[in-house]
Amino acid sequence: MSDDSATLFHNPDRNLALELVRATEAAAIRAVPWIGKGDKNAADKAAVDAMRAFLKTVDFDGVIVIGEGEKDEAPMLFNGEHVGSGDGPACDIAVDPIDGTSLTAAGRSHALSVLAVSDRGTMLDASSVFYMDKIVTGPEGKGVVDIRKPIGENIRALAAALGKDVADMRVAVLDRPRHEQLIADIRAAGAGTRLILDGDVAGGINAARRGTRIDMCVGIGGSPEGITTACAVKALGGFMQGRLAPKDDAERARGEAAGLDVDKVLEIEDMVSGDNTFFVATGVTDGALVAGVKRDGPIIRTESIVLRSKSGTMRRIEAEHLVEKWLEA
């Protein structure tokens, strides 16, 4: 290999995400009995218990920055909890044992089990403000779209960068009353919408990936989901901006007391800094990003994606698990 070609490669090192995927697989599998049963809290508890049990076996020193909530309300996987063996790299963690608990309870598609990890001190803790306005695109959106501009202007600019007709553009938005005007403006610009019932992490990822049916993901969703999505978008080389959206003056004050600039447009580096982020997701129910858990006789099948920003890789992992081993666990 020549010296020039050698510069294209990095020395191999440990991919933590390939160990973390066991935790999202476990959470997804344990949630399956609750799919379509109408009890989202039971589904979430089963996933939380399984994810935490597997996380403690991973060799890293993790602190949960984005978790199930404060300790008093979330006895496990709460904000500030330490997970892992305590050995190995020091990391910030975002956990969402089920992104889409309502989807799981209703038996709908697109529910995921999600983990995101970055180096210690690099993940923004935006938990004091529940909502975040965001815009996500592929790399073509860099220097082209801006969350401060009208949505129609952004759609036209991105369409030009992609070499597409505006009529062929598809924009993902959470289907919520607060987005009625946004949805109307997208359609008035000539683009089509992809309305998301719940769980907008997958919508953001699909907007950042090449070869999907979504060109852009916009609108107000959870701040924790926004930070988690940023970890994935960074690994994909995509574009993302966010802006915190406090629902009232009291929440604005809480955000400011926590040191957040609630009026600042957050670039992806503000949400997760550095270049060593990991993102792992396993399908709970079938979706456009990954397939859901399926049982085939003595086998449980799972599908996951593993993203890493340092190497710029996305791996798709299909696993087969023996049912008898899960019955013993």
Tab-separated table of C-alpha atoms in Angstrom:
chain	number	residue	atom	x	y	z
A	1	MET	CA	0.000	0.000	0.000
A	2	SER	CA	1.387	3.418	-0.910
A	3	ASP	CA	1.788	6.207	1.647
A	4	ASP	CA	-0.987	8.145	-0.115
A	5	SER	CA	-3.462	5.279	0.049
A	6	ALA	CA	-2.552	4.582	3.669
A	7	THR	CA	-3.803	8.054	4.646
A	8	LEU	CA	-7.304	6.984	3.632
A	9	PHE	CA	-7.450	4.593	6.557
A	10	HIS	CA	-7.454	5.082	10.323
A	11	ASN	CA	-5.947	2.700	12.807
A	12	PRO	CA	-8.697	0.361	13.986
A	13	ASP	CA	-10.082	0.875	17.471
A	14	ARG	CA	-12.974	-0.362	19.551
A	15	ASN	CA	-16.489	0.261	18.259
A	16	LEU	CA	-18.512	0.595	21.444
A	17	ALA	CA	-21.769	0.554	19.501
A	18	LEU	CA	-21.274	-3.092	18.559
A	19	GLU	CA	-21.501	-3.908	22.269
A	20	LEU	CA	-24.340	-1.477	22.984
A	21	VAL	CA	-26.556	-3.047	20.330
A	22	ARG	CA	-27.133	-5.964	22.699
A	23	ALA	CA	-28.930	-3.566	25.029
A	24	THR	CA	-31.301	-2.228	22.360
A	25	GLU	CA	-31.955	-5.766	21.106
A	26	ALA	CA	-32.862	-6.847	24.637
A	27	ALA	CA	-35.159	-3.856	25.178
A	28	ALA	CA	-36.940	-4.457	21.866
A	29	ILE	CA	-37.430	-8.172	22.545
A	30	ARG	CA	-38.782	-7.617	26.048
A	31	ALA	CA	-41.280	-5.047	24.741
A	32	VAL	CA	-42.813	-7.464	22.239
A	33	PRO	CA	-45.405	-9.062	24.594
A	34	TRP	CA	-46.876	-5.577	25.111
A	35	ILE	CA	-47.273	-4.674	21.429
A	36	GLY	CA	-50.919	-3.815	20.772
A	37	LYS	CA	-51.935	-4.390	24.407
A	38	GLY	CA	-52.752	-0.728	25.079
A	39	ASP	CA	-50.406	-0.389	28.073
A	40	LYS	CA	-47.497	1.851	27.084
A	41	ASN	CA	-46.163	2.052	30.659
A	42	ALA	CA	-45.829	-1.720	30.920
A	43	ALA	CA	-44.059	-1.847	27.558
A	44	ASP	CA	-41.686	0.913	28.621
A	45	LYS	CA	-40.896	-0.749	31.963
A	46	ALA	CA	-40.082	-4.063	30.296
A	47	ALA	CA	-37.739	-2.308	27.856
A	48	VAL	CA	-36.085	-0.215	30.605
A	49	ASP	CA	-35.407	-3.258	32.786
A	50	ALA	CA	-33.852	-5.165	29.891
A	51	MET	CA	-31.735	-2.276	28.617
A	52	ARG	CA	-30.321	-1.502	32.057
A	53	ALA	CA	-29.459	-5.161	32.714
A	54	PHE	CA	-27.405	-5.339	29.523
A	55	LEU	CA	-25.783	-1.919	29.888
A	56	LYS	CA	-24.180	-2.892	33.193
A	57	THR	CA	-22.173	-5.591	31.370
A	58	VAL	CA	-20.556	-3.145	28.908
A	59	ASP	CA	-17.022	-1.972	29.681
A	60	PHE	CA	-17.468	1.789	29.825
A	61	ASP	CA	-18.176	4.503	32.384
A	62	GLY	CA	-21.456	5.968	31.221
A	63	VAL	CA	-23.475	8.818	32.667
A	64	ILE	CA	-27.038	9.220	31.437
A	65	VAL	CA	-27.550	12.784	30.202
A	66	ILE	CA	-30.877	12.037	28.530
A	67	GLY	CA	-32.878	9.343	30.261
A	68	GLU	CA	-36.298	8.397	31.516
A	69	GLY	CA	-36.506	11.469	33.760
A	70	GLU	CA	-35.381	12.566	37.193
A	71	LYS	CA	-34.468	9.907	39.766
A	72	ASP	CA	-37.619	10.341	41.886
A	73	GLU	CA	-39.859	9.588	38.904
A	74	ALA	CA	-37.613	7.106	37.087
A	75	PRO	CA	-35.946	4.589	39.417
A	76	MET	CA	-33.854	3.210	36.545
A	77	LEU	CA	-32.083	4.862	33.599
A	78	PHE	CA	-32.688	8.277	35.156
A	79	ASN	CA	-30.774	11.447	34.271
A	80	GLY	CA	-27.413	11.365	36.037
A	81	GLU	CA	-27.350	7.594	36.616
A	82	HIS	CA	-24.030	5.800	36.046
A	83	VAL	CA	-24.225	2.696	33.862
A	84	GLY	CA	-21.679	0.227	32.558
A	85	SER	CA	-18.927	-1.658	34.346
A	86	GLY	CA	-17.094	1.562	35.243
A	87	ASP	CA	-14.059	0.485	33.229
A	88	GLY	CA	-13.194	1.865	29.808
A	89	PRO	CA	-14.088	5.174	28.156
A	90	ALA	CA	-16.028	7.900	29.987
A	91	CYS	CA	-19.184	8.671	28.019
A	92	ASP	CA	-22.398	10.686	27.936
A	93	ILE	CA	-25.463	8.599	27.097
A	94	ALA	CA	-28.943	9.227	25.748
A	95	VAL	CA	-31.342	6.334	26.251
A	96	ASP	CA	-34.824	5.770	24.920
A	97	PRO	CA	-35.748	2.137	25.586
A	98	ILE	CA	-38.813	2.663	23.402
A	99	ASP	CA	-39.034	5.660	21.094
A	100	GLY	CA	-42.737	5.360	20.382
A	101	THR	CA	-44.366	3.849	23.468
A	102	SER	CA	-47.793	4.867	22.171
A	103	LEU	CA	-47.004	3.217	18.841
A	104	THR	CA	-46.031	0.026	20.665
A	105	ALA	CA	-49.157	0.042	22.829
A	106	ALA	CA	-51.345	0.550	19.764
A	107	GLY	CA	-49.503	-2.020	17.644
A	108	ARG	CA	-48.450	0.598	15.097
A	109	SER	CA	-45.251	0.731	13.078
A	110	HIS	CA	-41.995	2.685	13.569
A	111	ALA	CA	-41.327	2.004	17.276
A	112	LEU	CA	-37.613	1.732	18.104
A	113	SER	CA	-35.284	1.018	20.995
A	114	VAL	CA	-32.537	3.647	20.921
A	115	LEU	CA	-29.154	4.454	22.486
A	116	ALA	CA	-26.774	7.304	21.660
A	117	VAL	CA	-23.306	7.792	23.142
A	118	SER	CA	-20.625	10.480	22.936
A	119	ASP	CA	-17.440	11.362	24.838
A	120	ARG	CA	-17.958	12.683	28.376
A	121	GLY	CA	-19.018	16.323	28.461
A	122	THR	CA	-19.987	16.555	24.788
A	123	MET	CA	-23.765	15.947	24.878
A	124	LEU	CA	-26.088	18.885	25.577
A	125	ASP	CA	-28.430	18.400	28.524
A	126	ALA	CA	-31.592	20.115	27.313
A	127	SER	CA	-33.919	18.231	29.665
A	128	SER	CA	-35.135	21.394	31.439
A	129	VAL	CA	-36.979	22.433	28.244
A	130	PHE	CA	-39.184	19.617	26.992
A	131	TYR	CA	-39.648	20.687	23.343
A	132	MET	CA	-37.284	21.573	20.529
A	133	ASP	CA	-37.976	22.928	17.043
A	134	LYS	CA	-35.706	21.263	14.499
A	135	ILE	CA	-34.800	20.861	10.871
A	136	VAL	CA	-32.887	17.866	9.486
A	137	THR	CA	-31.629	17.140	5.965
A	138	GLY	CA	-28.875	15.230	4.256
A	139	PRO	CA	-25.444	16.827	3.683
A	140	GLU	CA	-26.857	18.848	0.762
A	141	GLY	CA	-28.633	21.075	3.292
A	142	LYS	CA	-25.399	22.474	4.727
A	143	GLY	CA	-25.178	26.183	3.942
A	144	VAL	CA	-28.451	25.907	2.025
A	145	VAL	CA	-31.292	25.693	4.552
A	146	ASP	CA	-31.724	27.538	7.837
A	147	ILE	CA	-34.323	27.060	10.573
A	148	ARG	CA	-34.839	30.845	10.698
A	149	LYS	CA	-36.104	30.947	7.103
A	150	PRO	CA	-39.687	30.247	5.992
A	151	ILE	CA	-40.280	26.568	5.269
A	152	GLY	CA	-41.172	27.230	1.626
A	153	GLU	CA	-37.841	28.976	1.063
A	154	ASN	CA	-35.982	26.078	2.654
A	155	ILE	CA	-37.826	23.516	0.556
A	156	ARG	CA	-37.063	25.342	-2.682
A	157	ALA	CA	-33.393	25.809	-1.751
A	158	LEU	CA	-32.949	22.147	-0.820
A	159	ALA	CA	-34.771	20.995	-3.948
A	160	ALA	CA	-32.325	23.000	-6.056
A	161	ALA	CA	-29.354	21.526	-4.165
A	162	LEU	CA	-30.726	18.020	-4.693
A	163	GLY	CA	-31.564	18.643	-8.338
A	164	LYS	CA	-35.217	17.770	-7.718
A	165	ASP	CA	-38.517	19.378	-8.560
A	166	VAL	CA	-40.253	20.896	-5.545
A	167	ALA	CA	-43.253	18.709	-6.335
A	168	ASP	CA	-41.078	15.646	-5.702
A	169	MET	CA	-39.906	16.829	-2.271
A	170	ARG	CA	-41.195	14.990	0.796
A	171	VAL	CA	-41.065	16.529	4.277
A	172	ALA	CA	-41.599	14.542	7.491
A	173	VAL	CA	-43.584	16.250	10.276
A	174	LEU	CA	-45.119	15.003	13.515
A	175	ASP	CA	-48.901	14.904	13.075
A	176	ARG	CA	-49.857	17.308	15.849
A	177	PRO	CA	-52.318	20.238	16.083
A	178	ARG	CA	-49.371	22.590	16.690
A	179	HIS	CA	-48.123	21.801	13.180
A	180	GLU	CA	-51.313	22.599	11.273
A	181	GLN	CA	-49.893	25.823	9.806
A	182	LEU	CA	-46.507	24.248	9.111
A	183	ILE	CA	-48.143	21.384	7.225
A	184	ALA	CA	-50.271	23.835	5.255
A	185	ASP	CA	-47.161	25.898	4.375
A	186	ILE	CA	-45.266	22.807	3.188
A	187	ARG	CA	-48.121	21.849	0.890
A	188	ALA	CA	-48.575	25.440	-0.284
A	189	ALA	CA	-44.913	25.396	-1.365
A	190	GLY	CA	-45.758	22.441	-3.609
A	191	ALA	CA	-44.059	19.696	-1.566
A	192	GLY	CA	-45.642	16.616	-0.036
A	193	THR	CA	-45.736	15.640	3.628
A	194	ARG	CA	-44.991	12.419	5.471
A	195	LEU	CA	-46.936	12.724	8.709
A	196	ILE	CA	-45.407	10.904	11.683
A	197	LEU	CA	-47.744	9.613	14.382
A	198	ASP	CA	-45.077	9.391	17.089
A	199	GLY	CA	-41.344	8.881	17.552
A	200	ASP	CA	-39.624	11.443	15.318
A	201	VAL	CA	-36.066	10.082	15.726
A	202	ALA	CA	-36.554	7.754	12.751
A	203	GLY	CA	-37.948	10.646	10.690
A	204	GLY	CA	-34.803	12.683	11.303
A	205	ILE	CA	-32.516	9.780	10.473
A	206	ASN	CA	-34.339	9.043	7.238
A	207	ALA	CA	-34.079	12.708	6.254
A	208	ALA	CA	-30.302	12.588	6.745
A	209	ARG	CA	-29.780	9.281	4.918
A	210	ARG	CA	-29.386	8.886	1.195
A	211	GLY	CA	-31.885	6.892	-0.812
A	212	THR	CA	-34.941	7.321	1.427
A	213	ARG	CA	-38.328	8.831	0.584
A	214	ILE	CA	-37.839	11.729	3.029
A	215	ASP	CA	-35.844	14.827	2.055
A	216	MET	CA	-36.362	16.909	5.181
A	217	CYS	CA	-37.728	16.499	8.711
A	218	VAL	CA	-39.073	19.590	10.482
A	219	GLY	CA	-41.182	20.693	13.406
A	220	ILE	CA	-41.400	20.654	17.181
A	221	GLY	CA	-40.691	17.406	19.012
A	222	GLY	CA	-39.082	16.392	22.260
A	223	SER	CA	-35.730	17.942	23.166
A	224	PRO	CA	-34.322	14.577	24.309
A	225	GLU	CA	-35.247	13.072	20.943
A	226	GLY	CA	-33.621	16.058	19.242
A	227	ILE	CA	-30.273	15.482	20.959
A	228	THR	CA	-30.470	11.742	20.271
A	229	THR	CA	-31.206	12.434	16.609
A	230	ALA	CA	-28.215	14.794	16.450
A	231	CYS	CA	-25.893	11.912	17.381
A	232	ALA	CA	-27.229	9.881	14.461
A	233	VAL	CA	-27.239	12.770	11.989
A	234	LYS	CA	-23.641	13.581	12.871
A	235	ALA	CA	-22.599	10.008	12.124
A	236	LEU	CA	-24.425	10.201	8.790
A	237	GLY	CA	-22.753	13.489	7.821
A	238	GLY	CA	-26.134	15.191	7.579
A	239	PHE	CA	-27.345	18.670	8.494
A	240	MET	CA	-29.365	19.586	11.578
A	241	GLN	CA	-30.351	22.703	13.477
A	242	GLY	CA	-32.521	23.041	16.548
A	243	ARG	CA	-34.061	25.722	18.714
A	244	LEU	CA	-35.547	25.123	22.149
A	245	ALA	CA	-39.288	25.777	22.358
A	246	PRO	CA	-40.357	26.416	25.980
A	247	LYS	CA	-44.117	26.115	26.389
A	248	ASP	CA	-44.417	28.966	28.883
A	249	ASP	CA	-42.456	31.558	30.878
A	250	ALA	CA	-41.887	29.132	33.755
A	251	GLU	CA	-40.218	26.584	31.479
A	252	ARG	CA	-38.171	29.336	29.836
A	253	ALA	CA	-36.954	30.376	33.289
A	254	ARG	CA	-36.037	26.768	34.141
A	255	GLY	CA	-34.057	26.494	30.945
A	256	GLU	CA	-32.200	29.726	31.588
A	257	ALA	CA	-31.494	28.662	35.194
A	258	ALA	CA	-29.955	25.468	33.792
A	259	GLY	CA	-27.624	27.562	31.642
A	260	LEU	CA	-29.452	27.139	28.332
A	261	ASP	CA	-29.793	29.932	25.770
A	262	VAL	CA	-33.379	29.234	24.788
A	263	ASP	CA	-33.305	31.685	21.874
A	264	LYS	CA	-30.100	30.382	20.295
A	265	VAL	CA	-30.171	28.430	17.058
A	266	LEU	CA	-28.380	25.223	17.966
A	267	GLU	CA	-26.047	23.834	15.347
A	268	ILE	CA	-25.258	20.137	15.480
A	269	GLU	CA	-21.967	20.883	17.250
A	270	ASP	CA	-23.940	22.638	19.999
A	271	MET	CA	-26.066	19.541	20.498
A	272	VAL	CA	-23.246	17.003	20.429
A	273	SER	CA	-19.657	18.172	20.088
A	274	GLY	CA	-16.591	16.183	19.097
A	275	ASP	CA	-16.337	13.515	16.445
A	276	ASN	CA	-16.851	10.306	18.356
A	277	THR	CA	-20.586	9.704	18.556
A	278	PHE	CA	-22.402	6.400	18.399
A	279	PHE	CA	-26.042	5.704	17.650
A	280	VAL	CA	-27.790	2.340	17.941
A	281	ALA	CA	-31.418	1.489	17.181
A	282	THR	CA	-33.307	-1.811	17.107
A	283	GLY	CA	-36.781	-2.125	15.648
A	284	VAL	CA	-39.603	-2.933	18.054
A	285	THR	CA	-42.306	-2.806	15.375
A	286	ASP	CA	-41.776	-2.680	11.610
A	287	GLY	CA	-40.748	0.659	10.140
A	288	ALA	CA	-39.005	2.296	7.217
A	289	LEU	CA	-35.701	2.390	9.121
A	290	VAL	CA	-35.545	-1.150	10.518
A	291	ALA	CA	-37.802	-4.181	10.765
A	292	GLY	CA	-39.483	-5.028	14.045
A	293	VAL	CA	-38.921	-8.067	16.245
A	294	LYS	CA	-40.284	-11.304	14.779
A	295	ARG	CA	-40.605	-14.771	16.244
A	296	ASP	CA	-40.136	-17.705	13.895
A	297	GLY	CA	-40.639	-20.900	15.896
A	298	PRO	CA	-37.600	-21.306	18.162
A	299	ILE	CA	-35.938	-18.146	16.761
A	300	ILE	CA	-36.408	-14.433	17.540
A	301	ARG	CA	-35.185	-12.170	14.737
A	302	THR	CA	-34.094	-8.557	15.267
A	303	GLU	CA	-32.807	-5.834	12.961
A	304	SER	CA	-30.651	-2.936	14.143
A	305	ILE	CA	-28.573	-0.098	12.766
A	306	VAL	CA	-25.260	0.992	14.251
A	307	LEU	CA	-23.812	4.403	13.360
A	308	ARG	CA	-20.441	5.877	14.256
A	309	SER	CA	-19.281	9.379	13.403
A	310	LYS	CA	-15.541	8.758	13.805
A	311	SER	CA	-15.495	6.158	11.050
A	312	GLY	CA	-18.513	7.469	9.121
A	313	THR	CA	-20.078	4.035	9.030
A	314	MET	CA	-23.606	2.694	9.186
A	315	ARG	CA	-23.941	-1.016	9.843
A	316	ARG	CA	-27.152	-2.984	9.602
A	317	ILE	CA	-27.228	-5.939	11.971
A	318	GLU	CA	-29.665	-8.816	11.609
A	319	ALA	CA	-29.573	-11.197	14.555
A	320	GLU	CA	-31.210	-14.507	15.409
A	321	HIS	CA	-31.777	-15.275	19.088
A	322	LEU	CA	-32.793	-18.644	20.511
A	323	VAL	CA	-36.164	-18.323	22.256
A	324	GLU	CA	-35.120	-20.817	24.923
A	325	LYS	CA	-32.281	-18.553	26.029
A	326	TRP	CA	-34.653	-15.626	26.502
A	327	LEU	CA	-37.080	-17.761	28.470
A	328	GLU	CA	-34.205	-18.640	30.810
A	329	ALA	CA	-33.037	-15.021	31.208
